[in-house]
Coordinates of C-alpha atoms in Angstrom, one line a residue:
S4 CA 0.3 -12.1 19.7
G5 CA -2.3 -12.7 17.0
V6 CA 0.4 -12.0 14.3
L7 CA 2.7 -14.9 16.0
D8 CA -0.3 -17.3 16.1
D9 CA -0.6 -16.8 12.4
V10 CA 2.8 -17.4 11.6
L11 CA 2.9 -20.6 13.6
L12 CA -0.3 -21.6 12.2
E13 CA 1.2 -21.3 8.5
Q14 CA 4.1 -23.3 9.5
V15 CA 1.9 -26.0 11.1
L16 CA -0.4 -26.1 8.4
S17 CA 2.2 -26.3 5.9
E18 CA 3.6 -29.7 7.1
P19 CA 2.0 -32.7 5.0
N20 CA 2.7 -35.1 7.8
L21 CA 1.4 -33.0 10.8
K22 CA -2.1 -33.3 12.1
L23 CA -3.5 -30.5 14.2
Y24 CA -5.7 -30.8 17.3
L25 CA -6.7 -27.5 18.6
N26 CA -7.8 -26.7 22.3
T27 CA -7.2 -30.3 23.2
H28 CA -6.7 -31.0 27.0
I29 CA -4.7 -34.3 27.6
S30 CA -6.5 -35.8 30.3
G31 CA -5.4 -39.5 30.5
M32 CA -3.1 -42.2 29.3
E33 CA -2.4 -45.8 30.1
T34 CA 1.1 -46.9 31.0
D35 CA 3.1 -50.1 31.4
G36 CA 4.0 -49.0 35.1
K37 CA 7.8 -48.6 34.1
G38 CA 7.3 -45.3 32.5
R39 CA 6.4 -46.5 28.9
I40 CA 3.2 -45.1 27.5
A41 CA 0.7 -47.1 25.4
W42 CA -1.7 -44.3 24.7
V43 CA -2.9 -40.6 25.8
S44 CA -6.5 -39.3 25.4
G45 CA -7.6 -35.9 25.4
F46 CA -10.7 -34.0 25.1
Q47 CA -11.3 -31.3 22.6
M48 CA -13.5 -28.5 23.9
M49 CA -15.1 -27.1 20.6
T50 CA -16.0 -30.1 19.2
E51 CA -16.7 -31.9 22.7
K52 CA -14.9 -35.2 21.0
E53 CA -13.0 -37.6 23.0
L54 CA -9.9 -38.5 21.3
R55 CA -7.1 -41.1 21.8
F56 CA -3.8 -40.9 20.2
E57 CA -1.3 -43.7 20.0
G58 CA 2.1 -43.4 19.2
A59 CA 5.8 -45.2 19.3
Y60 CA 6.9 -42.0 21.2
Y61 CA 5.4 -38.9 23.0
I62 CA 6.8 -35.5 23.7
D63 CA 6.2 -33.6 26.6
A64 CA 5.8 -30.0 25.8
T65 CA 3.1 -29.1 28.1
G66 CA 5.5 -26.5 30.1
D67 CA 4.1 -28.0 33.4
G68 CA 5.4 -31.6 32.5
S69 CA 2.0 -32.9 32.8
L70 CA 2.4 -36.0 30.7
G71 CA 5.7 -37.0 32.6
A72 CA 4.0 -36.6 35.9
M73 CA 0.9 -38.6 34.8
A74 CA 3.4 -41.5 34.0
G75 CA 5.1 -41.3 37.1
L76 CA 8.4 -40.3 36.1
P77 CA 10.6 -38.3 38.6
Y78 CA 10.8 -34.7 38.6
R79 CA 11.9 -31.7 40.6
M80 CA 10.2 -28.5 41.8
G81 CA 12.2 -25.6 43.2
K82 CA 16.0 -24.8 43.8
E83 CA 18.3 -27.7 44.3
S84 CA 21.1 -27.1 47.0
R85 CA 24.3 -25.4 46.5
D86 CA 26.1 -28.8 47.2
T87 CA 23.7 -30.9 44.6
Y88 CA 25.6 -29.8 41.7
G89 CA 28.4 -27.7 43.2
E90 CA 26.8 -24.5 41.9
S91 CA 27.7 -21.3 43.3
F92 CA 24.5 -19.3 42.4
A93 CA 22.1 -21.9 44.0
P94 CA 20.9 -21.4 47.4
V95 CA 22.8 -23.0 50.3
E96 CA 19.9 -25.1 51.4
E97 CA 17.0 -26.6 49.1
E98 CA 14.1 -24.5 48.6
R99 CA 10.7 -25.2 47.4
A100 CA 10.5 -21.8 45.9
T101 CA 10.4 -21.2 42.2
F102 CA 10.2 -18.2 39.8
G103 CA 6.8 -16.6 39.5
S104 CA 4.1 -16.0 37.1
T105 CA 3.1 -12.7 35.3
L106 CA 0.0 -11.2 33.5
F107 CA 0.3 -8.3 31.2
F108 CA -1.9 -5.6 29.6
F109 CA -1.9 -3.5 26.7
T110 CA -3.0 0.0 26.3
K111 CA -3.8 2.5 23.3
R112 CA -4.3 6.2 23.3
E113 CA -7.6 7.7 22.2
D114 CA -8.3 11.2 20.8
H115 CA -10.7 11.9 23.8
P116 CA -10.4 11.2 27.5
V117 CA -11.3 7.7 28.7
S118 CA -12.5 7.2 32.3
Y119 CA -11.3 4.0 34.3
I120 CA -13.4 2.4 37.1
A121 CA -11.4 0.0 39.0
P122 CA -12.9 -3.1 39.8
D123 CA -13.6 -3.7 43.8
Y124 CA -10.8 -6.3 44.0
A125 CA -8.0 -4.4 42.8
Y126 CA -5.1 -3.3 44.9
P127 CA -5.6 0.2 46.6
R128 CA -3.7 3.1 45.2
E129 CA -2.0 3.2 48.4
T130 CA -0.7 -0.1 48.1
I131 CA 0.7 0.3 44.6
E132 CA 2.3 3.3 45.6
E133 CA 4.3 1.5 48.5
L134 CA 5.3 -1.2 46.0
L135 CA 6.5 1.0 43.3
G136 CA 10.0 1.8 43.3
K137 CA 11.2 -1.1 45.0
G138 CA 14.0 -3.1 43.2
G139 CA 13.8 -1.3 40.0
R140 CA 10.0 -1.4 39.5
I141 CA 8.4 1.1 37.7
A142 CA 5.1 1.9 35.7
N143 CA 3.9 4.9 33.9
E144 CA 2.1 5.7 31.1
K145 CA 4.5 5.2 28.3
M146 CA 4.9 1.4 29.3
D147 CA 2.8 -1.3 27.8
G148 CA 2.7 -5.3 27.6
C149 CA 6.2 -6.8 28.0
D150 CA 7.5 -3.7 29.9
Y151 CA 5.7 -5.2 32.7
W152 CA 7.5 -8.2 32.9
W153 CA 8.0 -7.7 36.7
F154 CA 4.4 -8.0 37.4
E155 CA 5.3 -11.1 38.9
T156 CA 3.9 -13.5 41.9
G157 CA 3.3 -17.1 43.0
G158 CA 6.9 -18.3 43.5
M159 CA 6.4 -19.2 46.9
A160 CA 3.1 -21.0 46.3
D161 CA 2.7 -24.2 44.3
T162 CA 2.8 -22.8 40.6
I163 CA 0.6 -25.6 39.2
R164 CA -1.9 -26.4 42.3
E165 CA -2.7 -22.8 43.0
A166 CA -2.5 -21.5 39.6
Q167 CA -5.9 -20.1 40.1
E168 CA -5.1 -18.2 43.2
I169 CA -1.9 -16.8 41.6
G170 CA -3.9 -15.5 38.4
L171 CA -6.2 -13.9 41.0
E172 CA -3.6 -12.2 42.8
L173 CA -2.1 -10.7 39.5
K174 CA -5.4 -9.4 38.5
R175 CA -5.8 -7.7 41.5
F176 CA -2.2 -6.2 41.2
T177 CA -2.5 -5.5 37.2
A178 CA -5.8 -3.6 38.0
G179 CA -4.4 -1.7 40.9
V180 CA -1.4 -0.4 38.8
W181 CA -3.7 0.5 35.8
D182 CA -6.3 2.4 38.5
Y183 CA -2.9 4.0 39.8
I184 CA -1.8 5.0 36.3
K185 CA -5.1 6.5 35.3
N186 CA -6.4 8.0 38.3
S187 CA -3.4 9.1 40.6
G188 CA -3.0 12.4 38.8
R189 CA 0.7 11.4 38.7
Y190 CA 0.6 10.6 34.9
D191 CA -0.3 11.8 31.1
A192 CA -3.3 9.1 31.1
D193 CA -6.6 10.6 30.5
C194 CA -6.8 9.3 27.0
L195 CA -5.3 6.3 27.5
T196 CA -7.6 2.8 27.7
L197 CA -6.9 -0.7 27.8
S198 CA -6.7 -2.4 24.6
W199 CA -6.2 -6.0 26.1
E200 CA -5.9 -7.6 29.4
G201 CA -4.4 -10.8 30.4
N202 CA -6.4 -13.6 32.1
M203 CA -4.1 -16.5 32.0
P204 CA -0.9 -15.8 33.8
G205 CA 2.5 -16.7 32.1
K206 CA 4.2 -19.4 34.0
R207 CA 7.9 -19.1 34.4
E208 CA 8.7 -22.5 36.3
S209 CA 7.1 -25.9 37.7
R210 CA 8.1 -29.3 37.1
R211 CA 11.7 -30.1 35.7
F212 CA 12.4 -33.7 35.0
I213 CA 15.3 -36.0 36.1
T214 CA 16.8 -36.9 32.7
K215 CA 20.1 -38.8 31.8
K216 CA 22.1 -35.5 31.7
I217 CA 20.9 -32.5 34.3
L218 CA 22.3 -29.3 32.6
T219 CA 24.1 -27.1 35.4
Q220 CA 25.6 -23.6 35.6
Q221 CA 29.1 -24.7 35.0
D222 CA 28.0 -26.4 31.7
I223 CA 26.7 -23.0 30.8
L224 CA 29.3 -20.6 32.0
E225 CA 32.1 -22.8 30.8
H226 CA 30.1 -23.5 27.6
R227 CA 30.8 -27.4 27.8
A228 CA 31.0 -29.3 24.8
F229 CA 29.1 -32.4 24.6
E230 CA 29.2 -35.4 22.2
D231 CA 25.4 -35.4 22.0
G232 CA 24.9 -31.7 21.6
A233 CA 21.6 -30.9 19.9
F234 CA 20.6 -27.3 20.5
Y235 CA 21.8 -24.0 21.9
G236 CA 21.2 -21.2 24.5
G237 CA 22.5 -18.0 25.0
W238 CA 20.1 -16.1 27.2
Y239 CA 21.4 -14.6 30.6
L240 CA 21.2 -16.7 33.8
D241 CA 18.3 -14.7 34.5
F242 CA 17.0 -15.0 38.2
H243 CA 13.9 -13.4 39.6
P244 CA 12.9 -13.4 43.2
S245 CA 10.4 -15.9 44.5
H246 CA 8.6 -13.4 46.7
G247 CA 7.8 -11.3 43.1
F248 CA 6.3 -7.8 43.1
K249 CA 6.1 -8.0 47.3
T250 CA 10.0 -7.9 47.9
E251 CA 12.4 -5.1 47.9
E252 CA 15.0 -7.3 46.0
D253 CA 15.9 -6.4 42.7
N254 CA 13.3 -7.3 40.2
C255 CA 15.7 -9.6 38.5
T256 CA 19.5 -10.2 38.2
Q257 CA 20.9 -11.1 34.8
I258 CA 24.2 -12.9 34.5
P259 CA 25.6 -12.8 30.9
V260 CA 26.6 -15.9 29.3
Q261 CA 28.3 -17.2 26.0
V262 CA 26.5 -19.3 23.4
Y263 CA 26.3 -22.9 25.2
A264 CA 25.1 -26.6 24.1
V265 CA 22.3 -28.7 25.3
P266 CA 22.5 -32.1 24.9
L267 CA 20.1 -34.5 23.9
G268 CA 20.6 -36.3 27.4
C269 CA 18.4 -33.5 28.8
L270 CA 15.2 -34.6 26.8
Y271 CA 14.7 -38.3 27.9
P272 CA 14.5 -39.8 31.1
T273 CA 16.8 -42.3 32.6
C274 CA 14.4 -45.2 32.7
D275 CA 13.1 -47.3 29.6
S276 CA 10.4 -44.7 28.6
N277 CA 9.1 -43.5 25.3
L278 CA 8.1 -40.1 26.3
L279 CA 10.7 -37.2 25.7
F280 CA 10.6 -33.9 27.1
A281 CA 10.9 -30.2 25.3
G282 CA 10.4 -26.8 26.5
R283 CA 10.4 -25.6 30.3
D284 CA 10.4 -29.2 31.7
I285 CA 13.5 -30.4 30.4
G286 CA 16.4 -31.6 32.5
V287 CA 18.2 -28.7 34.0
S288 CA 19.1 -27.6 37.3
H289 CA 17.3 -24.4 38.8
V290 CA 20.4 -22.2 38.1
A291 CA 20.6 -23.4 34.3
F292 CA 16.6 -23.3 34.0
A293 CA 17.1 -19.4 34.7
S294 CA 18.6 -19.4 30.9
T295 CA 17.1 -22.3 29.3
R296 CA 13.4 -21.2 30.3
I297 CA 13.4 -18.5 27.7
M298 CA 10.8 -19.4 24.5
N299 CA 13.2 -19.2 21.9
T300 CA 15.1 -21.8 23.6
C301 CA 12.6 -24.1 24.6
A302 CA 11.4 -23.6 20.9
L303 CA 14.8 -25.4 19.7
S304 CA 14.4 -28.1 22.4
G305 CA 11.3 -29.2 20.5
Q306 CA 12.9 -29.3 17.3
A307 CA 15.7 -31.3 18.9
A308 CA 13.0 -33.9 20.7
G309 CA 11.3 -34.2 17.5
T310 CA 14.0 -35.2 15.4
L311 CA 15.5 -37.5 18.2
A312 CA 11.9 -39.0 18.2
A313 CA 11.7 -39.4 14.6
R314 CA 15.4 -40.9 14.5
C315 CA 14.4 -43.5 17.1
I316 CA 11.4 -44.6 15.5
E317 CA 13.4 -45.0 12.3
L318 CA 16.1 -47.2 13.9
G319 CA 14.0 -49.1 16.6
K320 CA 16.0 -48.0 19.5
R321 CA 15.7 -46.0 22.5
P322 CA 17.5 -42.7 23.0
G323 CA 20.2 -43.8 25.3
D324 CA 20.9 -47.0 23.1
L325 CA 22.0 -44.8 20.3
E326 CA 25.2 -45.3 18.9
A327 CA 27.8 -42.3 18.3
E328 CA 27.3 -42.6 14.6
E329 CA 23.6 -42.6 15.3
I330 CA 23.9 -39.6 17.5
Q331 CA 25.6 -37.8 14.8
G332 CA 23.2 -38.6 12.1
V333 CA 20.2 -37.0 14.7
Q334 CA 22.7 -33.8 14.8
Q335 CA 23.3 -33.7 11.0
T336 CA 19.6 -33.7 10.4
L337 CA 18.9 -30.9 13.1
L338 CA 21.8 -29.0 11.0
R339 CA 20.2 -29.6 7.8
N340 CA 17.1 -28.1 9.2
D341 CA 19.0 -24.6 10.4
M342 CA 19.8 -25.8 13.9
M343 CA 23.1 -24.4 15.5
I344 CA 24.8 -26.7 17.7
P345 CA 27.9 -25.2 18.9
G346 CA 31.2 -26.5 17.4
I347 CA 29.2 -29.2 15.2
R348 CA 30.0 -28.8 11.5
H349 CA 27.1 -29.7 9.0
R350 CA 28.7 -32.9 7.1
E351 CA 26.4 -35.1 5.6
E352 CA 28.0 -37.7 3.2
R353 CA 25.0 -37.3 0.8
D354 CA 25.6 -33.6 0.4
L355 CA 27.0 -33.5 -3.2
A356 CA 28.2 -29.8 -2.5
R357 CA 31.0 -31.5 -0.2
E358 CA 33.0 -32.6 -3.3
A359 CA 32.2 -29.9 -5.7
G360 CA 34.6 -27.5 -7.1
V361 CA 33.4 -23.7 -6.1
S362 CA 34.0 -20.6 -8.1
S363 CA 32.3 -17.4 -7.8
S364 CA 32.1 -13.8 -9.6
G365 CA 34.5 -12.7 -6.9
A366 CA 34.8 -12.3 -3.3
E367 CA 35.0 -9.2 -0.9
C368 CA 38.6 -8.5 -0.3
R369 CA 39.0 -4.8 0.3
G370 CA 37.0 -3.8 3.1
A371 CA 34.7 -0.9 4.1
L372 CA 35.7 2.1 2.9
L373 CA 32.8 4.5 2.6
E374 CA 32.8 6.8 5.7
T375 CA 29.6 8.0 6.7
G376 CA 29.6 8.4 10.6
T377 CA 31.7 8.5 13.4
F378 CA 32.1 6.7 16.9
S379 CA 33.7 8.3 19.9
L380 CA 35.8 6.4 22.6
S381 CA 34.8 9.0 25.1
D382 CA 32.9 6.5 27.1
G383 CA 35.0 3.6 25.8
G384 CA 33.9 0.8 23.6
I385 CA 34.5 -2.4 22.1
L386 CA 35.8 -3.4 18.5
V387 CA 34.9 -7.0 17.3
F388 CA 37.0 -8.8 14.4
P389 CA 37.9 -12.5 13.3
R390 CA 41.3 -13.5 14.5
R391 CA 41.8 -14.7 11.1
A392 CA 41.5 -11.2 10.2
A393 CA 43.6 -9.5 12.9
G394 CA 45.7 -7.4 10.3
T395 CA 42.9 -5.5 9.5
E396 CA 43.4 -1.6 9.6
F397 CA 40.7 0.9 10.9
L398 CA 40.0 4.5 10.1
V399 CA 40.8 6.4 13.3
E400 CA 41.0 10.0 13.8
S401 CA 42.6 11.8 16.9
G402 CA 43.2 15.4 18.1
Q403 CA 46.3 14.3 19.4
T404 CA 49.1 11.6 19.2
T405 CA 47.7 9.6 22.2
E406 CA 48.4 6.1 23.6
V407 CA 45.2 3.7 23.7
S408 CA 45.0 0.8 25.8
Y409 CA 42.6 -2.2 25.8
Q410 CA 41.9 -5.6 26.9
C411 CA 41.9 -8.4 24.5
Y412 CA 39.1 -11.0 24.7
R413 CA 38.6 -14.4 22.7
S414 CA 35.3 -16.0 22.0
D415 CA 33.7 -18.5 19.5
V416 CA 30.7 -16.1 18.9
P417 CA 30.9 -12.5 19.8
S418 CA 29.1 -10.8 22.4
R419 CA 28.9 -7.6 24.0
L420 CA 27.5 -8.9 27.1
A421 CA 30.0 -11.9 27.8
L422 CA 32.9 -10.9 25.9
G423 CA 34.8 -14.4 26.4
S424 CA 38.0 -15.4 27.7
R425 CA 40.5 -12.5 28.3
V426 CA 44.0 -13.3 26.6
G427 CA 45.8 -10.1 27.5
T428 CA 46.4 -6.3 27.5
M429 CA 47.7 -4.3 24.8
K430 CA 48.2 -0.8 23.8
T431 CA 49.0 1.2 20.7
V432 CA 49.7 4.8 19.9
I433 CA 47.2 6.8 17.7
P434 CA 48.8 9.4 15.8
E435 CA 47.2 13.1 15.5
G436 CA 44.9 13.5 12.6
K437 CA 43.3 10.8 10.7
S438 CA 44.9 7.3 9.7
W439 CA 44.5 3.7 9.4
V440 CA 45.5 1.8 12.4
R441 CA 46.0 -1.9 13.3
F442 CA 45.1 -2.9 16.8
P443 CA 47.8 -5.8 17.8
I444 CA 46.7 -8.5 19.7
P445 CA 48.7 -11.2 21.9
E446 CA 50.6 -14.1 20.2
G447 CA 49.3 -17.5 20.3
V448 CA 45.4 -16.8 20.4
A449 CA 43.2 -19.3 18.9
D450 CA 40.8 -18.7 15.9
G451 CA 37.7 -17.1 16.9
F452 CA 36.3 -13.7 17.5
I453 CA 38.4 -10.8 19.1
T454 CA 37.0 -8.4 21.0
L455 CA 38.7 -5.6 22.0
E456 CA 37.5 -3.3 25.2
F457 CA 38.8 0.3 25.4
S458 CA 39.2 2.7 28.0
E459 CA 37.7 6.3 27.7
N460 CA 39.8 8.3 25.5
Q461 CA 38.4 12.0 24.9
S462 CA 40.4 12.0 21.6
V463 CA 39.9 8.9 19.7
I464 CA 37.3 8.6 17.1
F465 CA 36.6 5.6 15.0
A466 CA 35.4 6.2 11.5
T467 CA 32.0 4.3 10.2
G468 CA 29.9 3.3 7.5
E469 CA 26.1 2.0 6.8
E470 CA 27.2 -1.4 5.6
Q471 CA 28.5 -4.0 8.1
L472 CA 31.1 -6.7 7.1
T473 CA 30.0 -10.0 8.9
G474 CA 32.3 -10.4 12.0
F475 CA 33.0 -6.7 12.4
L476 CA 31.2 -4.8 15.1
L477 CA 31.9 -1.4 17.1
G478 CA 29.8 -0.5 19.9
R479 CA 29.5 -0.1 23.8
E480 CA 29.0 -3.0 26.1
D481 CA 26.0 -1.3 27.6
S482 CA 24.2 -0.4 24.5
P483 CA 22.5 -2.3 21.9
R484 CA 23.3 0.2 19.4
Y485 CA 26.3 -1.0 17.1
C486 CA 28.3 0.6 14.3
Y487 CA 30.1 -0.7 11.6
P488 CA 33.7 0.5 11.4
C489 CA 35.6 1.8 8.3
L490 CA 38.3 -1.0 7.5
K491 CA 40.7 -2.2 5.0
L492 CA 41.1 -6.3 5.1
P493 CA 44.6 -7.6 5.1
D494 CA 45.8 -8.8 1.8
G495 CA 45.1 -12.2 1.0
C496 CA 43.2 -13.2 4.3
G497 CA 40.2 -14.9 2.0
L498 CA 38.0 -14.4 5.0
Y499 CA 34.9 -14.3 2.7
G500 CA 36.0 -16.7 -0.1
E501 CA 33.5 -18.7 -1.7
S502 CA 34.7 -21.9 0.0
N503 CA 33.1 -20.8 3.0
V504 CA 29.7 -22.2 1.4
V505 CA 30.7 -25.9 1.7
N506 CA 32.8 -25.4 5.3
G507 CA 30.1 -26.7 7.3
Y508 CA 28.7 -23.7 8.9
N509 CA 25.6 -22.0 8.3
R510 CA 26.2 -19.0 10.4
P511 CA 29.3 -17.4 12.2
W512 CA 31.2 -19.8 14.4
R513 CA 34.8 -18.8 15.0
E514 CA 35.0 -16.7 11.8
P515 CA 32.3 -15.1 9.6
G516 CA 31.7 -18.0 7.7
S517 CA 30.1 -16.7 4.7
W518 CA 30.9 -16.3 1.0
M519 CA 30.4 -12.2 0.5
S520 CA 30.6 -10.6 -3.2
G521 CA 32.2 -7.4 -3.8
P522 CA 30.3 -4.1 -3.7
A523 CA 29.7 -3.7 -7.3
F524 CA 26.2 -5.1 -7.0
G525 CA 24.8 -5.7 -10.7
E526 CA 27.5 -3.1 -12.1
G527 CA 27.6 -3.5 -15.8
G528 CA 24.6 -5.8 -16.0
E529 CA 26.1 -8.5 -14.0
F530 CA 25.0 -9.9 -10.7
P531 CA 26.9 -11.7 -8.3
W532 CA 27.1 -15.3 -8.9
I533 CA 28.5 -18.6 -6.8
R534 CA 28.9 -21.8 -9.0
L535 CA 29.4 -25.6 -7.8
D536 CA 30.9 -28.1 -10.2
F537 CA 30.6 -31.8 -10.0
Q538 CA 33.1 -34.1 -11.3
E539 CA 30.4 -36.1 -13.3
P540 CA 26.7 -35.6 -13.8
K541 CA 24.7 -35.7 -10.8
T542 CA 20.8 -36.1 -10.4
V543 CA 19.8 -33.3 -7.9
R544 CA 16.6 -33.5 -5.8
E545 CA 17.2 -30.8 -3.3
I546 CA 19.1 -27.8 -3.0
L547 CA 19.4 -25.6 0.2
V548 CA 20.7 -22.2 0.6
F549 CA 21.5 -20.5 3.7
F550 CA 21.1 -16.7 3.6
N551 CA 22.0 -13.9 6.1
P552 CA 19.3 -12.1 7.8
D553 CA 21.6 -9.9 10.0
L554 CA 22.8 -12.8 12.2
S555 CA 24.9 -10.0 14.0
R556 CA 21.7 -8.1 15.5
E557 CA 20.7 -9.6 18.8
L558 CA 16.8 -9.8 18.7
N559 CA 14.5 -10.2 21.6
S560 CA 11.4 -12.2 21.4
S561 CA 9.3 -9.8 23.9
R562 CA 7.3 -6.8 22.3
A563 CA 7.6 -3.4 24.2
S564 CA 6.1 -0.3 23.6
M565 CA 9.0 1.7 23.9
W566 CA 12.3 0.9 23.4
D567 CA 15.6 2.3 24.8
D568 CA 19.0 1.2 26.1
H569 CA 17.9 -0.2 29.4
H570 CA 16.1 -3.1 27.4
K571 CA 19.6 -4.0 26.0
F572 CA 17.7 -4.8 22.8
L573 CA 16.4 -3.1 19.8
P574 CA 13.7 -4.3 17.7
R575 CA 13.9 -5.0 14.1
T576 CA 12.2 -1.9 11.9
G577 CA 12.6 -3.4 8.9
M578 CA 13.9 -6.1 6.5
P579 CA 17.4 -6.6 7.1
P580 CA 19.4 -5.1 4.6
E581 CA 21.8 -8.3 4.0
L582 CA 19.0 -10.8 3.3
V583 CA 19.0 -12.1 0.0
R584 CA 15.8 -10.7 -1.9
S585 CA 15.8 -12.2 -5.1
A586 CA 17.7 -14.9 -6.9
V587 CA 17.9 -17.6 -9.6
I588 CA 19.5 -21.0 -9.6
D589 CA 20.6 -22.7 -12.9
G590 CA 21.8 -26.0 -13.7
I591 CA 24.3 -26.9 -16.2
L592 CA 23.2 -30.0 -18.2
P593 CA 25.7 -32.6 -19.4
D594 CA 25.6 -31.1 -22.9
G595 CA 26.9 -27.6 -21.4
S596 CA 23.6 -25.7 -21.6
R597 CA 21.7 -23.8 -18.8
R598 CA 18.4 -24.7 -17.7
E599 CA 16.6 -22.4 -15.1
I600 CA 15.6 -24.7 -12.0
A601 CA 14.3 -21.8 -9.2
V602 CA 13.5 -18.3 -9.1
L603 CA 13.3 -16.6 -5.9
E604 CA 11.0 -13.2 -5.5
E605 CA 10.7 -11.2 -2.6
N606 CA 12.1 -13.5 -0.2
W607 CA 11.6 -13.1 3.8
R608 CA 13.2 -16.1 4.9
R609 CA 16.9 -17.2 6.1
T610 CA 16.6 -20.6 4.1
W611 CA 15.8 -21.4 0.5
R612 CA 14.6 -24.9 -0.1
V613 CA 14.4 -26.1 -4.1
L614 CA 12.7 -29.4 -5.0
P615 CA 13.4 -29.9 -8.8
P616 CA 10.3 -32.1 -9.8
D617 CA 11.6 -35.4 -10.8
G618 CA 15.2 -34.5 -9.8
I619 CA 17.4 -32.8 -12.5
T620 CA 20.7 -34.3 -13.9
V621 CA 23.5 -31.7 -14.1
T622 CA 27.1 -31.2 -13.9
G623 CA 26.9 -28.1 -11.9
L624 CA 25.0 -25.3 -10.6
I625 CA 24.7 -21.4 -10.6
L626 CA 23.2 -19.2 -7.9
E627 CA 22.7 -15.7 -8.9
I628 CA 21.9 -12.9 -6.5
R629 CA 19.4 -11.0 -8.1
G630 CA 18.9 -8.4 -5.2
T631 CA 19.1 -7.9 -1.5
Y632 CA 17.0 -5.4 0.8
G633 CA 19.8 -2.7 0.6
A634 CA 23.1 -4.1 1.0
S635 CA 25.4 -3.9 -1.9
R636 CA 27.1 -7.2 -1.5
A637 CA 25.6 -10.7 -1.9
E638 CA 26.3 -12.8 1.1
I639 CA 25.4 -16.4 1.6
F640 CA 26.6 -19.0 4.5
E641 CA 26.0 -22.3 3.0
I642 CA 24.9 -24.3 0.1
C643 CA 23.5 -28.0 0.3
V644 CA 23.0 -30.4 -2.5
Y645 CA 21.2 -33.9 -2.5

């Protein structure tokens, strides 16, 4: 969308060491014949300039892997056989087929009728009527844009060489669908008109390069750890039929997965090349690609590839020659820049916060006690809480004394779609009336998040509130709508203590991982604060603070015109209440006085980076939270000081 374009442009233009060349098509290169690139050339359409780029490293983020193909590096297109990597979701025999491409249109409703005359190339209405309804393919006047992700074809063709033909076929189909909606008489569409129509198909799959490590189905489903883990994925294994809208197969098959790591080894080839990969063309099998192809994951691969290239240039080494300590340096740089690498802590030796004493105005230790709603187990449900807070009591009401049974699952990060590893079956008795209830779990369960999966029970109702405590969720597996249970934390569990801001995790991993103040926000004129004290004066040149933009919310990057439970996600309709809106950082000078270092107002970012001019020598720092976007508690995940 235009808004996203502006957001990305702002980020690019704010980088002092980044040069932008818009609308420049890479058209040539020179190599040494062994995969190393000397230069690449491109033509900039608006200026008619021929440009030549020389660099120590290059990153192929073209989607189609155009640079890698020009450099002669080996790649695959299509589906590997089941025996290639031992993947049960792969076809028995190798196939050339891929996922197809898609074209969208957007509509708007006017206050008067608008006619539509279909172009001659459009599919006839009779053909559209035959195709609709097969495999879950639906269309109506309420749908728009990304609702039509199933407008897909081209998987049986060459998605690169035959891209024009694929695009024209999609134009025929989309025009036919719109004609059917407008003119079949089946829909309330008289006042609808097209506001935007795509011409360049969105391509799902083409080349995938042979890299040092090929990520596979097993790596994802078993969420394996890698010594060179660099970023993460978490989207379904999301398979689309190669025949697209012309098949009776389901329009997609989605297999939920837990958060998984992707290693640096998927970003560089096996030969001595100075080309790295990012986006759709990284080294993964077709089955793994069904998850990694999603744009959010592709973006993270770009951050990882850029960080790896910078480190290789700094060290004068190839990616495959990096020592373990040097790989850890890449990981720590990524973590400092807000990457999540499953299971890897942010532990930089130069981070002064690691050795600082931490204190605060107080930490949340009571729970969420204010009841404003209810959640019934009439259709079952799931309850998530940290293993560390297994003694938590929940406010529950029952019309009669009843026994509740539930399955117990354990995971590093909670997910209603992929509950984790099952660790047992338990049951407990809920007394008649309203009471505080503990739900026991099996003994010996490792630290992490516990998800209880309840069977249907017509009698049991949970009390819920409007504010969440990070790490506690209540809902259903088939709905993106969460509730926040009323609860009492166990005495002395220290779940939200101030030491969490220096534990090396800047988001939930096996526990909430944040400092959370008590609920008396600003009571008596005092704002929540957290303080770092150094053993001796330190010159501070950079401060990083990581906030909580409601990391419990599952966010979809797609735009849909109507959202309901079948999307499995909900849009964000405002600023997250948990996000810090305003704050102040003061330095404690060697003479004991305080000096204001930075003020934050109307914040909308997850991270706050402060660069004191010329540095400032202090014995400590105080971060005071002046306001949030609605939450009564202040919450900080991590503070780093350099």
